[in-house]
Coordinates of C-alpha atoms in Angstrom, one line a residue:
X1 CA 22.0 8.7 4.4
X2 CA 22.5 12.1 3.6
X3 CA 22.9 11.4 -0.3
X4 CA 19.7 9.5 -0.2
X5 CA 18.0 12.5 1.6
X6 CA 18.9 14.7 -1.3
X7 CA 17.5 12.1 -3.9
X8 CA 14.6 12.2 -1.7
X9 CA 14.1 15.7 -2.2
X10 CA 14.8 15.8 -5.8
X11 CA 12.5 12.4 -6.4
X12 CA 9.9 14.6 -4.7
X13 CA 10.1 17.8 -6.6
X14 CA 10.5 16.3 -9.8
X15 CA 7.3 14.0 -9.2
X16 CA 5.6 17.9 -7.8
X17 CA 5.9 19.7 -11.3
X18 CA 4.9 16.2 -13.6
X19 CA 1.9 16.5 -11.2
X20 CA 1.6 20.2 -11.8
X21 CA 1.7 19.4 -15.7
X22 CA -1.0 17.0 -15.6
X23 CA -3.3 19.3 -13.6
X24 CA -2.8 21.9 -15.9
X25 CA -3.3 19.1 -18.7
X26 CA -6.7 18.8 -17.0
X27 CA -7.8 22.2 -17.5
X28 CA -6.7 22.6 -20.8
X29 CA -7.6 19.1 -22.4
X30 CA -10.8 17.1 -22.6
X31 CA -10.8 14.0 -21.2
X32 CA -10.1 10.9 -23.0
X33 CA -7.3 9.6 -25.9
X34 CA -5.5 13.1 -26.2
X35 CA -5.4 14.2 -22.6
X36 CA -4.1 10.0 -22.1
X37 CA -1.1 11.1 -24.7
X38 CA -0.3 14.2 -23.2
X39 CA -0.1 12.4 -19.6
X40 CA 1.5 8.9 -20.5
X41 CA 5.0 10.7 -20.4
X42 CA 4.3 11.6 -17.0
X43 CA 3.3 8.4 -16.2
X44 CA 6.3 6.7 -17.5
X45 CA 8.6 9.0 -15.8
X46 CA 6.9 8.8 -12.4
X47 CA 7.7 4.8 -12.6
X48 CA 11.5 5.7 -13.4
X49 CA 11.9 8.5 -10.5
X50 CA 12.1 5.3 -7.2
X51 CA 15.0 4.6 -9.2
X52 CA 16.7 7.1 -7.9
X53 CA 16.1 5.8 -4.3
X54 CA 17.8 2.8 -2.4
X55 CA 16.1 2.8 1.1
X56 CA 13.5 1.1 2.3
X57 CA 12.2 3.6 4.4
X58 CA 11.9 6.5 1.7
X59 CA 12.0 4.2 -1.1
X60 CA 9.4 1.5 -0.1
X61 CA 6.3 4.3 0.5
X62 CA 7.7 6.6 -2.9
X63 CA 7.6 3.7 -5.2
X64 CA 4.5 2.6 -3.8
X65 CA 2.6 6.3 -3.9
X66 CA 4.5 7.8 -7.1
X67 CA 4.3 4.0 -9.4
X68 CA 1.3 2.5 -8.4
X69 CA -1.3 4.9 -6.5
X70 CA -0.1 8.2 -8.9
X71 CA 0.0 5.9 -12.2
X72 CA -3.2 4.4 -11.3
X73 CA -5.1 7.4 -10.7
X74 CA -3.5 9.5 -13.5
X75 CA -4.5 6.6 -16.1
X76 CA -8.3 7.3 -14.7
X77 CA -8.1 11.3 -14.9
X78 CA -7.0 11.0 -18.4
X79 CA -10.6 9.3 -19.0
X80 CA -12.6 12.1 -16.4
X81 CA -12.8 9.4 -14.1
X82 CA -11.5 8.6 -10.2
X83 CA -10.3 10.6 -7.4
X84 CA -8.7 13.6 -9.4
X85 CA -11.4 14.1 -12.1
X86 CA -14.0 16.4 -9.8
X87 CA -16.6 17.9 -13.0
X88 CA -17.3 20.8 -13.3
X89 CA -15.7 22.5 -10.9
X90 CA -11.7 21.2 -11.2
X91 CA -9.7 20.4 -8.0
X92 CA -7.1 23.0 -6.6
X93 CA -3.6 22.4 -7.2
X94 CA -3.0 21.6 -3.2
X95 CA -6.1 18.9 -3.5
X96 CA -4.6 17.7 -6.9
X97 CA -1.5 17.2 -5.7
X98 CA -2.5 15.4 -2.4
X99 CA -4.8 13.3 -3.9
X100 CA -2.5 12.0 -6.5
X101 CA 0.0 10.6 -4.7
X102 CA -1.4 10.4 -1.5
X103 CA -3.9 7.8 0.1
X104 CA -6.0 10.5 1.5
X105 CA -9.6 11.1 0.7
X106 CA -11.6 14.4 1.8
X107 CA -12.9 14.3 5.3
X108 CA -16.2 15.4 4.8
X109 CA -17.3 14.9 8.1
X110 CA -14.2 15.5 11.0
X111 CA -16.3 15.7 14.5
X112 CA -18.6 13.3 14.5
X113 CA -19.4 10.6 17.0
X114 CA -19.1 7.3 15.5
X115 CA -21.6 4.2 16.2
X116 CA -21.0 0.5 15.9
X117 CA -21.9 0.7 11.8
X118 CA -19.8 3.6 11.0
X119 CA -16.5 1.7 13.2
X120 CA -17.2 -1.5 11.2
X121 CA -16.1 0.2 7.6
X122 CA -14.3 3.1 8.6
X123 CA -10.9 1.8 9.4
X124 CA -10.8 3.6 12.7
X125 CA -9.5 1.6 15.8
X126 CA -10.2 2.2 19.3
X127 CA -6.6 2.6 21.7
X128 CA -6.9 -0.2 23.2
X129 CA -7.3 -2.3 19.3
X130 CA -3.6 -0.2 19.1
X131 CA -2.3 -1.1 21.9
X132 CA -3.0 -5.0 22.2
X133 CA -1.1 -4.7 18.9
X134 CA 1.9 -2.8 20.5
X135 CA 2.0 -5.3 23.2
X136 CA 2.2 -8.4 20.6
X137 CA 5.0 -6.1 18.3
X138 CA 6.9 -6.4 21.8
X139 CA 6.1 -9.7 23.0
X140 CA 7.1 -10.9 19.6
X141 CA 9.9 -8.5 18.7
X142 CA 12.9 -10.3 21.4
X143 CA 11.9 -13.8 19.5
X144 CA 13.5 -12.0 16.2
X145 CA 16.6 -11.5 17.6
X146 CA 16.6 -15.2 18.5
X147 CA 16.0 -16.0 14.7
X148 CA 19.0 -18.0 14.2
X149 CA 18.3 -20.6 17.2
X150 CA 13.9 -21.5 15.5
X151 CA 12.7 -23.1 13.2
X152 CA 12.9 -21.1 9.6
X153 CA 9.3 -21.2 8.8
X154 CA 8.7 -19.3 12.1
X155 CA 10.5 -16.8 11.3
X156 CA 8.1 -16.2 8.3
X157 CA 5.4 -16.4 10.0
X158 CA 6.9 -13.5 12.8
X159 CA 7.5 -11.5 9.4
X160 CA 3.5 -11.7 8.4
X161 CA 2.9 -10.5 12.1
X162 CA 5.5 -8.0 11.8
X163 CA 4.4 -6.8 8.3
X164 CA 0.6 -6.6 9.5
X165 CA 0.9 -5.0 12.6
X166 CA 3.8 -2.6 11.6
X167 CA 2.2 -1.3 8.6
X168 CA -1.1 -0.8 10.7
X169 CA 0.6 1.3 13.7
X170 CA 2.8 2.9 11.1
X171 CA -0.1 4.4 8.8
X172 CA -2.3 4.8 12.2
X173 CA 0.4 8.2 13.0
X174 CA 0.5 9.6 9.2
X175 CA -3.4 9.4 9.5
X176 CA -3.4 11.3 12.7
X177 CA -1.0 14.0 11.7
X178 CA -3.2 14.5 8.3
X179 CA -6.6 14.2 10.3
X180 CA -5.0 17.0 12.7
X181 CA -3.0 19.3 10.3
X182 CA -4.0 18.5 7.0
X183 CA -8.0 17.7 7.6
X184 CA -7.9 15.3 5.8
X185 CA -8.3 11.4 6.0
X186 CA -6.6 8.6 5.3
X187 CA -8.2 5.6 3.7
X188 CA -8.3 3.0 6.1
X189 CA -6.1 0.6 5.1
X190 CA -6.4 -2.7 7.5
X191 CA -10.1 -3.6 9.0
X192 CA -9.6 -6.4 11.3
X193 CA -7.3 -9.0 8.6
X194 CA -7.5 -12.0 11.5
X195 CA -11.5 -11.9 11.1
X196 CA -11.9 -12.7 7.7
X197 CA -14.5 -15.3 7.0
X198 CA -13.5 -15.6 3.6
X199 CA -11.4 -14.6 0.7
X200 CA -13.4 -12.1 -1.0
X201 CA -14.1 -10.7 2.6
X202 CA -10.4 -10.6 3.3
X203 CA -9.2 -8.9 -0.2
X204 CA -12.3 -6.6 -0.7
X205 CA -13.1 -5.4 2.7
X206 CA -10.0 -6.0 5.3
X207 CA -6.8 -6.7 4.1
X208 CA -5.1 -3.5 2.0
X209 CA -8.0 -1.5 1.1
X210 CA -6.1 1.3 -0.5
X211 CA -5.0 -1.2 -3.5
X212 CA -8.8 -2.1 -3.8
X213 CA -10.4 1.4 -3.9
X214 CA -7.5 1.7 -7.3
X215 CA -8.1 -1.5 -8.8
X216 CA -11.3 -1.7 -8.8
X217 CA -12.1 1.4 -11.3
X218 CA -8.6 0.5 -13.6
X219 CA -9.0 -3.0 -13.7
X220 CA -11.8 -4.9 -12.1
X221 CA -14.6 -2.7 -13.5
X222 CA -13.2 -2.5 -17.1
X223 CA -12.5 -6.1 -17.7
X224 CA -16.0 -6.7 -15.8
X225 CA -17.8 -4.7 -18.6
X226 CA -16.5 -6.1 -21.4
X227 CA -16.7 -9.8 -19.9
X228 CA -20.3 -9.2 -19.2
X229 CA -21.2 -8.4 -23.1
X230 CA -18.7 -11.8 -23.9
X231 CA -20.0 -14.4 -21.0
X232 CA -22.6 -12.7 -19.4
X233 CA -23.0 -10.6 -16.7
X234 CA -23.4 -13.5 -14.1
X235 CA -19.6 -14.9 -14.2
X236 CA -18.4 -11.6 -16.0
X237 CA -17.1 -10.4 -12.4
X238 CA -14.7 -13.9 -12.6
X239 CA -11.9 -12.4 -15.4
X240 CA -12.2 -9.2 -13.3
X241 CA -11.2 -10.7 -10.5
X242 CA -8.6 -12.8 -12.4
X243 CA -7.1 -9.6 -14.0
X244 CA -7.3 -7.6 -10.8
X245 CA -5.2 -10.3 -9.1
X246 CA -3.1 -10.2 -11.9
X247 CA -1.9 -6.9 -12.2
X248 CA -1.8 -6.5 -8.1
X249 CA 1.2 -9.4 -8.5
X250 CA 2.8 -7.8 -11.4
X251 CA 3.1 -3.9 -9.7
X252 CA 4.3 -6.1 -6.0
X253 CA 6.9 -7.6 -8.4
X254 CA 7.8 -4.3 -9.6
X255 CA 7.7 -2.5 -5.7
X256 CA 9.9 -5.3 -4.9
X257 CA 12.2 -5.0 -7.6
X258 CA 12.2 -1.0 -6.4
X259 CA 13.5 -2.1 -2.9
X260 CA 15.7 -5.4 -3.6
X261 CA 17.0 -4.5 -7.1
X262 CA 17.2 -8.2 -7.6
X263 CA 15.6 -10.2 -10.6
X264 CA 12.1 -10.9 -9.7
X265 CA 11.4 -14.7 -9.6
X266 CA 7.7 -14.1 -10.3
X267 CA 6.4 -16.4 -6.8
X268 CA 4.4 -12.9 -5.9
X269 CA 2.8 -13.1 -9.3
X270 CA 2.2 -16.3 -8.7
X271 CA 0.6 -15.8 -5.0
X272 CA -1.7 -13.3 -5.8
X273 CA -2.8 -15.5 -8.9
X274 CA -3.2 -18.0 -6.7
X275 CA -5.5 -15.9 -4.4
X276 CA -7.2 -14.5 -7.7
X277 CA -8.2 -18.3 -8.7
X278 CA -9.3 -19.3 -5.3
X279 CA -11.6 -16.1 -5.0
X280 CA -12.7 -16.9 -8.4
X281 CA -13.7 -20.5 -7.5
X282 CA -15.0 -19.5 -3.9
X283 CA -17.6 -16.8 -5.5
X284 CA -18.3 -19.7 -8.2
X285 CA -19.5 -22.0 -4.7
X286 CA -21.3 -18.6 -3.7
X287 CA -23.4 -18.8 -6.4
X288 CA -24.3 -22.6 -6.9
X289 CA -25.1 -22.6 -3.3
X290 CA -27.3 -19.2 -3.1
X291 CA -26.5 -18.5 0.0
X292 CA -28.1 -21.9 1.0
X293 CA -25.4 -23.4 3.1
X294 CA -22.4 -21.8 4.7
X295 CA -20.0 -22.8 7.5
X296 CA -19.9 -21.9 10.3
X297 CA -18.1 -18.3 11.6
X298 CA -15.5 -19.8 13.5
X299 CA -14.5 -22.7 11.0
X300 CA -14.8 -20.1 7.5
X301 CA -12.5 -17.6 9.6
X302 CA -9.9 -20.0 10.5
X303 CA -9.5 -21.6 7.1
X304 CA -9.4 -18.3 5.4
X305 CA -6.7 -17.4 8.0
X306 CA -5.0 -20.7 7.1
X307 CA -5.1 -20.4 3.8
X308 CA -3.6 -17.0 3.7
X309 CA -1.0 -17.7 6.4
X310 CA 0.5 -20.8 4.8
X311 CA 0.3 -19.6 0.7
X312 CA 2.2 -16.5 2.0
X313 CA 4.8 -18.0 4.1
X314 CA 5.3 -20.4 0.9
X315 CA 5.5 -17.8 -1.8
X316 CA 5.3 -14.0 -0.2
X317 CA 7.2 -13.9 2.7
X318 CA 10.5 -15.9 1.1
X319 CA 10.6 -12.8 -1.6
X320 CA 10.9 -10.7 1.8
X321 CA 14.2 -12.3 2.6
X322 CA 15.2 -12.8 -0.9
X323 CA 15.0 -8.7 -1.1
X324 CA 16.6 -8.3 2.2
X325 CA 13.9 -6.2 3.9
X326 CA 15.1 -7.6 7.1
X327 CA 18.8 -6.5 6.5
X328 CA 18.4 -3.3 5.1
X329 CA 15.4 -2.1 7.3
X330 CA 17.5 -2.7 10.3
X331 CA 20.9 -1.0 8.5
X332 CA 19.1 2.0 8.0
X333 CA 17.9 2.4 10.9
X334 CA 21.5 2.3 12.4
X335 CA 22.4 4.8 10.0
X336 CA 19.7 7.0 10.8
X337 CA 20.7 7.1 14.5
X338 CA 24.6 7.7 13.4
X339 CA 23.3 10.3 10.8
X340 CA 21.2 11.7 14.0
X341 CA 24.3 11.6 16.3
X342 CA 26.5 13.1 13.8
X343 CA 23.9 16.2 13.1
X344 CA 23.0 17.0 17.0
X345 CA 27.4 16.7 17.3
X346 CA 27.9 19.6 14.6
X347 CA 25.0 21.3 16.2
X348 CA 26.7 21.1 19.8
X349 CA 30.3 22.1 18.0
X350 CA 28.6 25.0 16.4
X351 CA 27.3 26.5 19.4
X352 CA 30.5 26.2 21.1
X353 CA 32.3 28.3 18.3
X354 CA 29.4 30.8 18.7
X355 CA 30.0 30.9 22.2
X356 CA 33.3 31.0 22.2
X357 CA 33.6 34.2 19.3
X358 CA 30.7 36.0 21.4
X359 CA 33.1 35.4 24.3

């Protein structure tokens, strides 16, 4: 624990100066092919540095903020456009720096009282929304430890509750501690996954946000535009959504890989493919119907629920246990308490010996 606490800190700092280079980069170099040279070394070093790391708890969130958000939004600064690319006036280093590898936008309005419309897209949940979920985490939790005596493909479908609900409560805190101290906000990452009544309403408005608000300017929008002077602008949204899907399964296969360090089999590729040809075929209906005839709430949120449930527990959730997220979530944590024990026992040893030389 404590070696991967040092790599930690040097992943960290190393990732703090590449960033400091590129904002200087900004400053100094016009947007567009140059200023993409100049940073592309950055970019392929930042996908090297979660190397360096073997944990899941300070691997999992570096990979996933230094390989895909940093990369992502350094590949659209290069081109003056996204978060970090703020004309005329440049960002300051502290804003550069936070929004490159954080997913934090400004808060541009911190006291405000918030009505129905605003709660709907916001991503902010009411206590009790938190705590129904906290009860279900423990209700749920003593059935895990029971995993050995059920049925195998109830275990996956406990590891899409716990992956859901843990990764809500879990950003819920870091948004509160930046809303507090930082003044800044989160984006909302999770709006209510359950109430989907379809696919593009679970992928573009509910279900991981923070990937959207980044593919959607590198990869949706770009392939969009130049599909819409090849096919037309009516379907051109279809290879964008094809491509998006695409390159979402590719960077899970590599944040996997990060974790696991095992081979990927490509079965996220080929979920979130999956999901990319089912969106593309569902806004296909959209269209030839107009809008003419829909199902019903209740029966358009269960199927999308269904579908998403059972595709994941048949290709997602196996390439959970095939990385060992399980195993090596819950052998860190041990080590984390013994690495806790063994700090607060040299503490208590060292104020003896104080005590006993003052003595």
């Amino acid at each position: 624990m404590e070696g991967e606490i040092k790599n930690f800190i040097m992943v960290w700092a190393s990732a703090l100066l590449l960033l400091s280079y590129c904002h200087m980069v900004g400053k100094i170099i016009s947007k567009g092919v140059i200023r993409f040279f100049a940073i592309l070394p950055v970019i392929l070093f930042l996908f090297f540095l979660p190397l360096n790391l073997f944990t899941i708890w300070l691997g999992g969130p570096t990979c996933f903020f230094l390989a895909w958000l940093a990369n992502f939004k350094l590949l659209l600064f290069a081109f003056g456009q996204g978060p970090l690319s703020t004309y005329p006036v440049p960002l300051s280093f502290p804003y550069f720096i936070s929004l490159a590898c954080l997913p934090i936008k400004f808060q541009q309005h911190p006291q405000k009282s918030v009505d129905n419309k605003v709660c709907k897209g916001s991503g902010h949940k009411s206590p009790l929304n938190r705590g129904l979920k906290i009860v279900v985490l423990a209700i749920t939790a003593p059935i895990y430890l029971q995993k050995d005596h059920i049925h195998p493909k109830m275990v996956l479908l406990l590891y899409c509750v716990y992956l859901y609900i843990g990764l809500e409560l879990v950003l819920a805190v870091v948004a509160a501690f930046a809303r507090v101290y930082l003044r800044l906000e989160l984006e909302p990452q999770f709006h209510e996954p359950y109430l989907a009544t379809s696919l593009q309403d679970f992928w573009g408005r509910r279900w991981n946000l923070m990937v959207t608000s980044i593919l959607q300017p590198t990869v949706y929008n770009p392939v969009m535009s130049i599909s819409s002077r090849l096919i037309g602008r009516k379907w051109a949204a279809l290879p964008g959504v094809l491509a998006s899907f695409l390159v979402s399964g590719i960077m899970h296969e590599i944040i996997f890989y990060y974790i696991g360090r095992k081979k990927p089999t490509w079965e996220l590729t080929c979920f979130f493919f999956l999901h990319g040809i089912s969106l593309a075929i569902e806004i296909v209906i959209k269209k030839v119907f107009n809008g003419k005839w829909q199902l019903a709430t209740v029966v358009s949120r269960f199927l999308t629920l269904a579908f998403v449930v059972v595709t994941a527990m048949w290709l997602f959730m196996p390439q959970v246990l095939y990385a060992e997220f399980d195993v090596k979530a819950r052998r860190e944590c041990i080590a984390f308490i013994n690495f806790v024990k063994d700090v607060i026992t040299i503490d208590s040893r060292f104020k003896e010996f104080i005590t006993a030389t003052e003595g």
